[in-house]
Short mmCIF file of C-alpha atoms in Angstrom, two decimals:
data_model
loop_
_atom_site.label_atom_id
_atom_site.label_comp_id
_atom_site.label_asym_id
_atom_site.label_seq_id
_atom_site.Cartn_x
_atom_site.Cartn_y
_atom_site.Cartn_z
CA MET A 5 3.26 30.58 -26.56
CA CYS A 6 6.42 31.00 -24.48
CA ILE A 7 8.06 34.41 -24.31
CA LEU A 8 11.83 34.22 -24.56
CA SER A 9 12.33 36.92 -21.97
CA SER A 10 10.29 35.05 -19.41
CA VAL A 11 12.34 33.95 -16.44
CA SER A 12 9.75 31.63 -14.89
CA GLY A 13 9.35 29.62 -18.04
CA CYS A 14 6.33 27.84 -19.47
CA ALA A 15 5.36 24.18 -19.58
CA LEU A 16 5.55 22.60 -23.01
CA GLY A 17 4.20 19.19 -22.03
CA PRO A 18 0.68 18.42 -20.75
CA VAL A 19 0.43 20.02 -17.30
CA HIS A 20 -2.76 18.15 -16.34
CA PRO A 21 -2.95 15.11 -18.61
CA GLN A 22 -6.36 13.48 -18.77
CA THR A 23 -7.79 10.29 -20.16
CA ASP A 24 -11.26 8.94 -20.79
CA LEU A 25 -12.74 6.87 -17.95
CA SER A 26 -15.42 4.22 -18.04
CA LEU A 27 -17.54 4.93 -14.97
CA PRO A 28 -20.12 2.44 -13.71
CA PRO A 29 -23.79 3.35 -13.29
CA SER A 30 -24.98 5.20 -10.22
CA VAL A 31 -24.21 3.42 -7.01
CA ASN A 32 -27.93 2.92 -6.44
CA ALA A 33 -28.00 0.66 -9.48
CA VAL A 34 -25.18 -1.40 -8.04
CA ALA A 35 -26.06 -1.57 -4.37
CA SER A 36 -29.46 -1.00 -2.87
CA THR A 37 -29.60 0.70 0.50
CA ALA A 38 -31.97 -2.00 1.74
CA PRO A 39 -30.45 -3.93 4.65
CA ILE A 40 -28.91 -7.35 4.17
CA THR A 41 -31.10 -9.35 6.53
CA PRO A 42 -30.35 -13.06 6.70
CA VAL A 43 -32.72 -15.31 8.61
CA SER A 44 -29.89 -16.14 10.99
CA GLY A 45 -27.26 -13.69 12.14
CA PRO A 46 -27.29 -9.87 12.37
CA SER A 47 -28.34 -7.65 9.48
CA GLN A 48 -26.20 -5.09 7.67
CA THR A 49 -27.17 -1.86 5.95
CA ILE A 50 -25.31 -0.58 2.89
CA VAL A 51 -25.40 3.23 2.89
CA ALA A 52 -24.80 4.80 -0.52
CA GLY A 53 -22.63 7.92 -0.48
CA SER A 54 -21.59 7.43 3.14
CA PRO A 55 -17.93 8.12 4.03
CA VAL A 56 -15.68 5.57 5.66
CA ALA A 57 -15.44 6.23 9.38
CA LYS A 58 -12.12 7.07 10.94
CA ASP A 59 -10.60 3.98 12.57
CA TRP A 60 -13.13 1.85 10.73
CA TRP A 61 -11.83 -1.34 12.34
CA ASN A 62 -13.53 -0.23 15.55
CA ALA A 63 -16.80 -1.23 13.88
CA PHE A 64 -15.95 -4.86 14.69
CA GLY A 65 -16.38 -4.02 18.37
CA ASN A 66 -13.36 -5.76 19.83
CA THR A 67 -10.69 -4.02 21.89
CA GLU A 68 -8.17 -6.83 21.37
CA LEU A 69 -8.47 -6.37 17.59
CA ASN A 70 -8.05 -2.61 17.97
CA ALA A 71 -4.89 -3.13 20.01
CA LEU A 72 -3.40 -5.39 17.34
CA VAL A 73 -4.13 -2.85 14.61
CA GLU A 74 -2.51 -0.04 16.60
CA LEU A 75 0.50 -2.25 17.25
CA ALA A 76 0.86 -2.95 13.54
CA LEU A 77 0.57 0.75 12.67
CA ARG A 78 3.50 1.49 14.98
CA HIS A 79 5.80 -1.41 14.11
CA ASN A 80 4.88 -2.84 10.69
CA ASN A 81 7.92 -2.91 8.40
CA ASP A 82 5.95 -2.35 5.18
CA ILE A 83 4.58 0.89 6.61
CA GLN A 84 8.03 1.97 7.75
CA THR A 85 9.48 1.16 4.32
CA ALA A 86 6.77 3.19 2.61
CA ASP A 87 7.31 6.03 5.08
CA ALA A 88 11.05 6.10 4.31
CA ALA A 89 10.34 6.11 0.57
CA LEU A 90 7.88 8.98 1.09
CA ARG A 91 10.40 11.05 3.03
CA GLN A 92 13.05 10.36 0.37
CA ALA A 93 10.74 11.42 -2.47
CA ALA A 94 9.70 14.56 -0.57
CA GLU A 95 13.33 15.60 -0.08
CA LEU A 96 14.12 14.92 -3.73
CA GLY A 97 11.17 17.12 -4.67
CA ARG A 98 12.53 19.94 -2.51
CA ALA A 99 15.99 19.42 -4.02
CA ALA A 100 14.58 19.68 -7.54
CA ASN A 101 12.84 22.92 -6.60
CA GLY A 102 16.26 24.43 -5.83
CA ALA A 103 17.08 24.37 -9.55
CA LYS A 104 14.63 27.25 -10.06
CA LEU A 105 16.83 29.58 -8.00
CA PRO A 106 20.28 31.06 -8.74
CA THR A 107 23.34 29.23 -7.47
CA LEU A 108 25.87 31.06 -5.30
CA ASP A 109 29.32 29.62 -4.52
CA LEU A 110 32.21 31.03 -2.53
CA SER A 111 35.73 29.72 -3.01
CA TYR A 112 39.15 30.50 -1.58
CA GLN A 113 42.43 29.15 -2.92
CA ALA A 114 45.97 29.53 -1.60
CA GLN A 115 48.81 28.65 -3.95
CA ARG A 116 52.44 28.29 -2.87
CA ALA A 117 54.86 28.22 -5.80
CA ARG A 118 58.42 28.85 -6.86
CA VAL A 119 59.27 30.21 -10.31
CA SER A 120 62.42 29.63 -12.23
CA ASN A 121 64.95 32.43 -12.55
CA ALA A 122 64.72 31.99 -16.30
CA LEU A 123 60.98 32.81 -16.14
CA ALA A 124 61.27 35.70 -13.73
CA THR A 125 59.66 38.92 -14.93
CA PRO A 126 59.73 42.47 -13.67
CA LEU A 127 56.71 41.50 -11.59
CA PHE A 128 58.95 39.28 -9.49
CA ASP A 129 62.05 40.11 -7.55
CA PRO A 130 64.80 38.07 -9.25
CA ASN A 131 66.15 37.30 -5.82
CA GLN A 132 62.73 36.21 -4.52
CA THR A 133 61.28 33.46 -6.71
CA LEU A 134 59.21 31.81 -3.95
CA TYR A 135 55.73 33.31 -3.47
CA THR A 136 52.18 32.63 -2.20
CA LEU A 137 49.10 33.60 -4.23
CA HIS A 138 45.71 34.04 -2.52
CA THR A 139 42.50 34.00 -4.58
CA THR A 140 38.93 34.49 -3.31
CA GLN A 141 35.92 34.60 -5.59
CA VAL A 142 32.14 34.46 -5.56
CA THR A 143 30.35 32.81 -8.50
CA VAL A 144 26.69 33.33 -9.31
CA GLY A 145 24.95 31.22 -11.92
CA TYR A 146 21.37 31.26 -13.17
CA ALA A 147 19.73 29.21 -15.89
CA LEU A 148 16.85 31.06 -17.51
CA ASP A 149 13.98 28.56 -17.63
CA VAL A 150 12.55 30.04 -20.83
CA PHE A 151 10.92 26.83 -22.09
CA GLY A 152 10.00 25.35 -18.72
CA GLY A 153 12.47 22.49 -18.63
CA VAL A 154 13.34 23.13 -14.98
CA LYS A 155 9.71 23.74 -14.13
CA SER A 156 8.80 20.39 -15.67
CA LYS A 157 11.52 18.61 -13.69
CA VAL A 158 10.20 20.14 -10.48
CA ALA A 159 6.65 19.09 -11.39
CA SER A 160 7.87 15.56 -12.09
CA ALA A 161 9.67 15.38 -8.74
CA ARG A 162 6.61 16.66 -6.90
CA ALA A 163 4.44 14.12 -8.69
CA ALA A 164 6.87 11.39 -7.65
CA ALA A 165 6.53 12.52 -4.04
CA GLU A 166 2.75 12.43 -4.42
CA VAL A 167 2.99 8.89 -5.80
CA GLN A 168 4.98 7.82 -2.76
CA ARG A 169 2.56 9.54 -0.40
CA ASN A 170 -0.30 7.56 -1.87
CA HIS A 171 1.78 4.38 -1.81
CA PHE A 172 2.29 5.02 1.89
CA GLU A 173 -1.44 5.41 2.42
CA ALA A 174 -2.13 2.28 0.37
CA ALA A 175 0.40 0.34 2.44
CA ARG A 176 -1.22 1.59 5.64
CA THR A 177 -4.71 0.59 4.46
CA THR A 178 -3.46 -2.80 3.30
CA VAL A 179 -1.69 -3.53 6.58
CA ILE A 180 -4.79 -2.63 8.60
CA ALA A 181 -6.99 -4.84 6.40
CA ASN A 182 -4.49 -7.69 6.54
CA VAL A 183 -4.36 -7.54 10.35
CA VAL A 184 -8.15 -7.65 10.63
CA LEU A 185 -8.39 -10.46 8.06
CA ALA A 186 -5.64 -12.42 9.82
CA VAL A 187 -7.48 -12.08 13.14
CA ILE A 188 -10.73 -13.24 11.50
CA GLN A 189 -8.96 -16.18 9.87
CA THR A 190 -7.27 -17.06 13.16
CA GLY A 191 -10.63 -17.04 14.94
CA SER A 192 -12.14 -19.14 12.17
CA LEU A 193 -9.33 -21.70 12.37
CA LYS A 194 -9.55 -21.87 16.15
CA ALA A 195 -13.27 -22.56 15.86
CA GLN A 196 -12.65 -25.17 13.15
CA VAL A 197 -10.02 -26.88 15.30
CA MET A 198 -12.54 -27.02 18.12
CA ALA A 199 -15.23 -28.40 15.80
CA VAL A 200 -12.91 -31.09 14.43
CA THR A 201 -11.83 -31.96 17.97
CA GLN A 202 -15.48 -32.41 18.89
CA SER A 203 -15.97 -34.53 15.75
CA ILE A 204 -13.05 -36.73 16.79
CA ALA A 205 -14.58 -37.15 20.25
CA SER A 206 -17.95 -37.96 18.70
CA ASN A 207 -16.45 -40.57 16.37
CA ALA A 208 -14.54 -42.08 19.28
CA GLU A 209 -17.80 -42.45 21.22
CA LEU A 210 -19.45 -44.02 18.17
CA LEU A 211 -16.57 -46.46 17.90
CA THR A 212 -17.06 -47.41 21.56
CA LEU A 213 -20.74 -48.07 20.86
CA MET A 214 -19.84 -50.13 17.79
CA ARG A 215 -17.49 -52.29 19.79
CA ARG A 216 -20.13 -52.86 22.46
CA ARG A 217 -22.57 -53.93 19.78
CA GLN A 218 -19.91 -56.21 18.31
CA GLN A 219 -19.59 -57.89 21.69
CA LEU A 220 -23.36 -58.39 21.69
CA GLY A 221 -23.18 -59.80 18.16
CA SER A 222 -25.28 -57.02 16.63
CA VAL A 223 -22.55 -55.86 14.22
CA GLY A 224 -19.58 -57.48 12.64
CA ALA A 225 -15.88 -56.67 12.57
CA SER A 226 -16.30 -54.87 9.25
CA ASP A 227 -18.66 -52.34 10.86
CA VAL A 228 -16.16 -51.68 13.60
CA ALA A 229 -13.35 -51.31 11.07
CA THR A 230 -15.46 -48.86 9.10
CA GLN A 231 -15.97 -46.71 12.18
CA GLU A 232 -12.26 -46.92 12.96
CA THR A 233 -11.63 -45.55 9.48
CA ALA A 234 -14.05 -42.70 10.11
CA LEU A 235 -12.27 -41.85 13.37
CA ALA A 236 -8.87 -41.88 11.68
CA SER A 237 -10.20 -39.60 8.91
CA ALA A 238 -11.50 -37.13 11.48
CA GLU A 239 -8.15 -37.19 13.27
CA GLY A 240 -6.38 -36.63 9.93
CA ALA A 241 -8.36 -33.41 9.37
CA LEU A 242 -6.93 -31.83 12.52
CA PRO A 243 -3.18 -31.40 11.69
CA PRO A 244 -3.76 -29.24 8.55
CA LEU A 245 -5.97 -26.91 10.57
CA GLN A 246 -3.40 -26.72 13.35
CA ARG A 247 -0.69 -25.94 10.81
CA ALA A 248 -2.85 -23.23 9.20
CA LEU A 249 -3.56 -21.77 12.64
CA ALA A 250 0.16 -21.65 13.46
CA HIS A 251 0.75 -19.93 10.11
CA GLN A 252 -1.84 -17.26 10.92
CA HIS A 253 -0.11 -16.61 14.24
CA ALA A 254 3.13 -16.14 12.29
CA VAL A 255 1.36 -13.77 9.87
CA ILE A 256 0.06 -11.64 12.74
CA ALA A 257 3.53 -11.60 14.30
CA ALA A 258 5.09 -10.38 11.04
CA LEU A 259 2.38 -7.75 10.58
CA THR A 260 3.10 -6.39 14.05
CA GLY A 261 6.85 -6.31 13.40
CA VAL A 262 8.07 -9.28 15.45
CA ALA A 263 9.47 -12.68 14.50
CA PRO A 264 7.17 -15.71 14.66
CA GLY A 265 7.35 -17.51 17.97
CA ASN A 266 7.47 -14.37 20.07
CA PRO A 267 4.59 -13.76 22.48
CA LEU A 268 1.62 -12.02 20.88
CA PRO A 269 -1.10 -9.88 22.41
CA PRO A 270 -4.45 -11.64 22.94
CA ILE A 271 -6.15 -12.61 19.68
CA PRO A 272 -9.97 -12.54 19.86
CA ASP A 273 -12.16 -15.52 19.02
CA LEU A 274 -14.47 -15.36 16.03
CA ALA A 275 -17.55 -15.11 18.23
CA ALA A 276 -16.08 -12.08 20.03
CA MET A 277 -16.05 -9.97 16.84
CA ALA A 278 -19.20 -8.03 15.98
CA LEU A 279 -20.45 -7.71 12.42
CA PRO A 280 -20.49 -4.03 11.32
CA GLN A 281 -24.11 -2.96 11.05
CA SER A 282 -23.54 -0.08 8.62
CA LEU A 283 -21.32 -0.31 5.54
CA PRO A 284 -20.39 2.72 3.38
CA VAL A 285 -20.45 2.70 -0.41
CA SER A 286 -19.00 5.76 -2.14
CA LEU A 287 -20.23 7.26 -5.38
CA PRO A 288 -18.00 6.41 -8.37
CA ALA A 289 -16.48 9.90 -8.59
CA ASP A 290 -15.72 9.90 -4.86
CA LEU A 291 -14.19 6.44 -5.07
CA VAL A 292 -11.75 7.63 -7.73
CA ARG A 293 -10.76 10.56 -5.50
CA GLN A 294 -10.25 8.62 -2.27
CA ARG A 295 -8.56 5.38 -3.33
CA PRO A 296 -4.81 5.81 -2.69
CA ASP A 297 -3.81 3.45 -5.51
CA VAL A 298 -5.92 5.43 -7.99
CA GLN A 299 -4.50 8.71 -6.72
CA ALA A 300 -0.98 7.28 -7.05
CA ALA A 301 -1.71 6.35 -10.67
CA GLU A 302 -3.08 9.85 -11.30
CA ALA A 303 0.06 11.44 -9.83
CA GLN A 304 2.19 9.10 -11.93
CA MET A 305 0.31 10.32 -15.01
CA ARG A 306 1.01 13.95 -14.08
CA GLY A 307 4.68 13.13 -13.57
CA ALA A 308 4.84 11.46 -16.98
CA GLY A 309 3.27 14.57 -18.55
CA ALA A 310 5.94 16.73 -16.89
CA ASP A 311 8.65 14.43 -18.23
CA VAL A 312 7.34 15.05 -21.74
CA GLY A 313 7.77 18.78 -21.15
CA THR A 314 11.33 18.21 -19.93
CA ALA A 315 12.15 16.18 -23.04
CA ILE A 316 10.73 18.87 -25.33
CA ALA A 317 12.65 21.64 -23.54
CA ALA A 318 15.88 19.65 -23.93
CA ARG A 319 15.61 20.12 -27.73
CA LEU A 320 15.26 23.91 -27.49
CA PRO A 321 17.81 26.64 -26.74
CA ALA A 322 19.16 26.87 -23.19
CA PHE A 323 20.03 30.28 -21.71
CA GLN A 324 22.64 30.69 -18.97
CA LEU A 325 23.86 33.70 -17.00
CA SER A 326 26.92 33.62 -14.76
CA ALA A 327 28.99 36.17 -12.91
CA THR A 328 32.25 35.94 -10.98
CA ALA A 329 33.83 38.47 -8.66
CA GLY A 330 36.87 38.19 -6.42
CA GLY A 331 40.37 39.28 -5.67
CA VAL A 332 43.95 37.98 -6.13
CA ALA A 333 47.07 38.99 -4.21
CA THR A 334 50.30 37.61 -2.86
CA ASP A 335 49.30 38.93 0.55
CA PHE A 336 46.01 37.67 2.01
CA ALA A 337 45.11 41.08 3.40
CA GLN A 338 45.66 42.75 0.01
CA MET A 339 43.25 40.60 -2.07
CA PHE A 340 40.68 43.38 -2.28
CA ALA A 341 43.10 46.30 -2.28
CA THR A 342 42.96 48.75 -5.14
CA GLY A 343 43.77 47.04 -8.42
CA ASN A 344 43.49 43.46 -7.15
CA PRO A 345 39.71 42.75 -7.44
CA PHE A 346 38.38 41.20 -10.65
CA TRP A 347 34.97 40.31 -12.09
CA THR A 348 33.43 38.67 -15.12
CA LEU A 349 29.88 38.57 -16.49
CA ILE A 350 28.91 35.91 -19.02
CA GLY A 351 25.69 35.28 -20.87
CA GLY A 352 25.32 32.25 -23.08
CA ILE A 353 22.84 30.38 -25.24
CA THR A 354 23.14 26.78 -26.37
CA GLN A 355 21.06 25.24 -29.13
CA PRO A 356 21.33 21.47 -29.57
CA LEU A 357 22.09 20.74 -33.22
CA PHE A 358 23.09 17.11 -33.52
CA HIS A 359 22.89 14.43 -30.83
CA GLY A 360 22.46 11.42 -33.04
CA GLY A 361 18.67 11.58 -32.66
CA ALA A 362 18.95 10.92 -28.94
CA LEU A 363 16.88 13.95 -27.89
CA ARG A 364 14.10 13.17 -30.35
CA HIS A 365 13.91 9.56 -29.22
CA GLN A 366 13.96 10.61 -25.56
CA GLN A 367 10.92 12.78 -26.24
CA ARG A 368 9.14 9.89 -27.94
CA ALA A 369 10.02 7.63 -25.03
CA ALA A 370 8.55 10.18 -22.60
CA GLU A 371 5.38 10.36 -24.70
CA ALA A 372 5.13 6.55 -24.68
CA ALA A 373 5.59 6.57 -20.89
CA LEU A 374 2.71 9.06 -20.65
CA ASP A 375 0.49 6.77 -22.72
CA GLY A 376 1.41 3.92 -20.41
CA ALA A 377 0.66 6.02 -17.31
CA LYS A 378 -2.76 6.88 -18.74
CA ALA A 379 -3.51 3.21 -19.33
CA GLN A 380 -2.32 2.36 -15.81
CA TYR A 381 -4.58 5.05 -14.39
CA ARG A 382 -7.58 3.66 -16.28
CA ALA A 383 -6.72 0.16 -15.07
CA SER A 384 -6.47 1.36 -11.46
CA VAL A 385 -9.87 3.02 -11.68
CA LEU A 386 -11.47 -0.09 -13.17
CA GLN A 387 -9.83 -2.29 -10.52
CA ALA A 388 -11.30 -0.04 -7.82
CA PHE A 389 -14.77 -0.61 -9.25
CA VAL A 390 -14.11 -4.35 -9.49
CA ASP A 391 -13.06 -4.47 -5.84
CA VAL A 392 -16.23 -2.68 -4.75
CA SER A 393 -18.41 -4.90 -6.94
CA ASP A 394 -16.80 -8.07 -5.59
CA ALA A 395 -17.20 -6.93 -1.99
CA LEU A 396 -20.86 -5.98 -2.48
CA ASN A 397 -21.70 -9.20 -4.28
CA GLY A 398 -19.90 -11.15 -1.59
CA LEU A 399 -21.89 -9.44 1.15
CA ARG A 400 -25.15 -10.13 -0.67
CA THR A 401 -24.40 -13.81 -1.08
CA ASP A 402 -22.83 -14.22 2.36
CA GLY A 403 -26.22 -13.83 4.01
CA ASP A 404 -27.71 -16.61 1.89
CA ALA A 405 -24.71 -18.82 2.54
CA LEU A 406 -24.97 -18.24 6.29
CA ASP A 407 -28.69 -19.09 6.27
CA ALA A 408 -28.00 -22.32 4.40
CA ALA A 409 -25.09 -23.20 6.68
CA ASN A 410 -27.20 -22.60 9.79
CA ARG A 411 -30.02 -24.78 8.51
CA ALA A 412 -27.59 -27.50 7.52
CA SER A 413 -25.82 -27.40 10.88
CA ASP A 414 -29.09 -27.59 12.83
CA ALA A 415 -30.40 -30.43 10.69
CA ALA A 416 -27.11 -32.36 10.79
CA GLY A 417 -26.91 -32.00 14.57
CA ARG A 418 -30.45 -33.30 15.03
CA THR A 419 -29.82 -36.16 12.62
CA LEU A 420 -26.66 -37.24 14.43
CA HIS A 421 -28.49 -37.10 17.77
CA PHE A 422 -31.28 -39.36 16.48
CA VAL A 423 -28.82 -41.74 14.83
CA ARG A 424 -26.85 -42.06 18.07
CA ARG A 425 -30.01 -42.98 19.94
CA GLN A 426 -30.92 -45.52 17.28
CA LEU A 427 -27.41 -46.94 17.43
CA GLU A 428 -27.69 -47.34 21.17
CA LEU A 429 -30.95 -49.21 20.60
CA GLY A 430 -29.42 -51.33 17.83
CA ASP A 431 -31.84 -50.05 15.23
CA VAL A 432 -29.57 -48.37 12.65
CA GLY A 433 -26.99 -49.47 10.11
CA THR A 434 -23.33 -48.53 10.02
CA LEU A 435 -23.66 -46.53 6.80
CA THR A 436 -26.34 -44.31 8.33
CA VAL A 437 -24.09 -43.60 11.31
CA LEU A 438 -21.14 -42.73 9.11
CA ASN A 439 -23.17 -40.43 6.89
CA ALA A 440 -24.71 -38.62 9.83
CA SER A 441 -21.35 -38.12 11.55
CA ALA A 442 -19.63 -36.88 8.40
CA ALA A 443 -22.52 -34.55 7.53
CA ASN A 444 -22.50 -33.04 11.01
CA ALA A 445 -18.74 -32.40 10.91
CA GLN A 446 -18.95 -30.83 7.45
CA ALA A 447 -21.92 -28.66 8.39
CA SER A 448 -20.13 -27.38 11.49
CA LEU A 449 -17.11 -26.31 9.44
CA GLN A 450 -19.27 -24.66 6.78
CA LEU A 451 -21.12 -22.65 9.42
CA ILE A 452 -17.85 -21.36 10.88
CA GLN A 453 -16.54 -20.47 7.42
CA ALA A 454 -19.81 -18.69 6.52
CA ARG A 455 -19.58 -16.54 9.64
CA ALA A 456 -15.96 -15.69 8.89
CA ALA A 457 -16.85 -14.86 5.26
CA ARG A 458 -19.34 -12.16 6.32
CA LEU A 459 -16.68 -10.54 8.49
CA SER A 460 -14.00 -10.85 5.81
CA ASP A 461 -16.17 -9.37 3.06
CA SER A 462 -17.02 -6.46 5.35
CA VAL A 463 -13.28 -5.82 5.66
CA ALA A 464 -12.95 -6.09 1.88
CA LEU A 465 -15.56 -3.36 1.38
CA PHE A 466 -13.84 -1.01 3.83
CA GLN A 467 -10.56 -1.62 2.01
CA ALA A 468 -12.18 -1.19 -1.42
CA MET A 469 -13.44 2.24 -0.30
CA GLY A 470 -9.84 3.30 0.39
CA GLY A 471 -9.88 2.95 4.17
CA ASP A 472 -10.18 5.99 6.45
CA TRP A 473 -9.29 8.42 3.65
CA GLN A 474 -11.05 11.38 5.31
CA SER A 475 -8.68 11.14 8.26
CA ARG A 476 -5.71 11.09 5.88
CA SER A 477 -7.07 14.10 3.97
CA ALA A 478 -7.46 16.08 7.18
CA ASN A 479 -3.89 15.27 8.21
CA THR A 480 -2.43 16.30 4.85
CA GLY A 481 -4.58 19.38 4.30
CA GLU A 482 -6.40 17.95 1.31
CA LYS A 483 -9.97 19.02 0.55
#
């Protein structure tokens, strides 16, 4: 219970609100530590309980990528916006803390006045009705935080600052992941543009062969027209890829804080990026502690609990002490002469009696906000587990997809080579040529996309783990 004579006050709302969580099974039941070893391409090892390395993007082994990430960390506008919001919330928290201390104000007032002869008193010389009055006073005020209303407001402000700190860290992690993903997507699109360009050249060569055979009478005009259609289709696949590639360049420009069209640092090709060999997977309890979005939701829940305490304290008596001391004189130098100083000491208590139910409903609203914050916290925790599960499942299936894409690309390339030889010898039909050409182009694109998917899902796992949270904890003094 609160003691009325207590100056520091006590918290009436939940200081550390908690809620039930639905945790997944042990990480070993979700992700085996056995390496992901596709037939083609490098293997990856998932290490249960391993922390995320500082500067985890270095695991992709490309200095050009690292330079782009560092550039984004310095100039990205989302990070700068989050940083400004963090600094604002921190200052508001410090301002709220000032309410726990007494207030001290100094004032000075000079009054020049003339009194009427009819109002003159023995205090005034009837022949001197014009005078100057100097007043200086110091006022001290202190609100006794008996029921912890001020303490709860301070706790709420500090929780708000903690929310913004975690939002800043989440923005930083998101920007880093988005830069790496944009670089991967750019490399993938560049490779796809090259593959489609090669497909266009291949179809153009096939059309030349068709026309030669038409001149020899081996094929008809319809076969040539069919190949012309295939060439036009291949050429039509190029502009969307070029447009998507230009968009990715614009995305990278925006992430690094410059307008699209400005020169960009070198962007690595897909083949120049290494696949991380070791991938960390945190235990469920660690994941909840290190994800900035989950920590932001937890701080929001604490802030909502403090707001409940503030609402409860608003319905209870408020105690106030104030004191004033000063001096008044018609001569500035005589304000504190004998007889001129004055002082007052006031103690007061205010008990809300009737506010039209507003205070009661404000408390209920704060309690509803706390329930909502608890639900949001549970949702954030579950989303963290979903992100990890999706990334792990993606990595497991990426290896199979890459194997299939490699086999398909090899087979399609061999088939097209044989069909071209048969076409040169006049021993193959037009439909066979078209099918082989289309299959080879499709297999080439699928192989590029499968390689990009392994890189992208590796990024997704790093992001799902909360990024380089150990580095952030060291910088902020967390344990």
